[in-house]
Amino acid sequence: QIQLVESGGELVQAGGSLRLSCAASGRAFDTYVMGWFRQAPGKEREFVARIIWSGGNTYYADSVKGRFTISRDNAKKTVYLQMNSLKPEDTAVYYCAARTVISDSFKYWGQGTQVTVSS
């Protein structure tokens, strides 16, 4: 099992950039599929991006595709979310998540980090 801790959330201006980090602890980090989710005020949690254990395949929600980039550094046991061209609609608590390659859902979650984009 692994534990996840997000960091990097800040108040930023629309059009700005921000990079979130998710530090993992535990065994076999490189065997987990890693993902980012977000939850805006009064809204349901939604999928943002995911990356497989090898880092060779990524997938994004349509709302962030072309603006956000997910990456991972298995040596550092860290997954990143680079966010560019931020919009006020990106304001949310962002959560890091992990699942095994044979799981149908993300099982492990971080505590979340607040991203606020001002207009």
mmCIF file of C-alpha atoms in Angstrom, residues 37-46 48 91-95 114:
data_model
loop_
_atom_site.group_PDB
_atom_site.id
_atom_site.type_symbol
_atom_site.label_atom_id
_atom_site.label_comp_id
_atom_site.label_asym_id
_atom_site.label_seq_id
_atom_site.Cartn_x
_atom_site.Cartn_y
_atom_site.Cartn_z
ATOM 1 C CA PHE A 37 -8.992 14.366 -9.685
ATOM 2 C CA ARG A 38 -10.584 17.628 -8.615
ATOM 3 C CA GLN A 39 -13.656 18.804 -6.770
ATOM 4 C CA ALA A 40 -14.997 22.320 -7.208
ATOM 5 C CA PRO A 41 -17.184 23.971 -4.553
ATOM 6 C CA GLY A 42 -20.638 22.415 -4.595
ATOM 7 C CA LYS A 43 -19.690 19.980 -7.363
ATOM 8 C CA GLU A 44 -18.944 16.275 -7.634
ATOM 9 C CA ARG A 45 -15.395 15.041 -7.808
ATOM 10 C CA GLU A 46 -14.250 14.693 -11.413
ATOM 11 C CA VAL A 48 -8.619 15.144 -14.546
ATOM 12 C CA THR A 91 -10.651 26.316 -9.172
ATOM 13 C CA ALA A 92 -11.012 23.198 -7.047
ATOM 14 C CA VAL A 93 -9.415 20.965 -4.491
ATOM 15 C CA TYR A 94 -7.094 18.688 -6.432
ATOM 16 C CA TYR A 95 -6.575 15.116 -5.276
ATOM 17 C CA GLN A 114 -6.494 23.861 -2.986
#
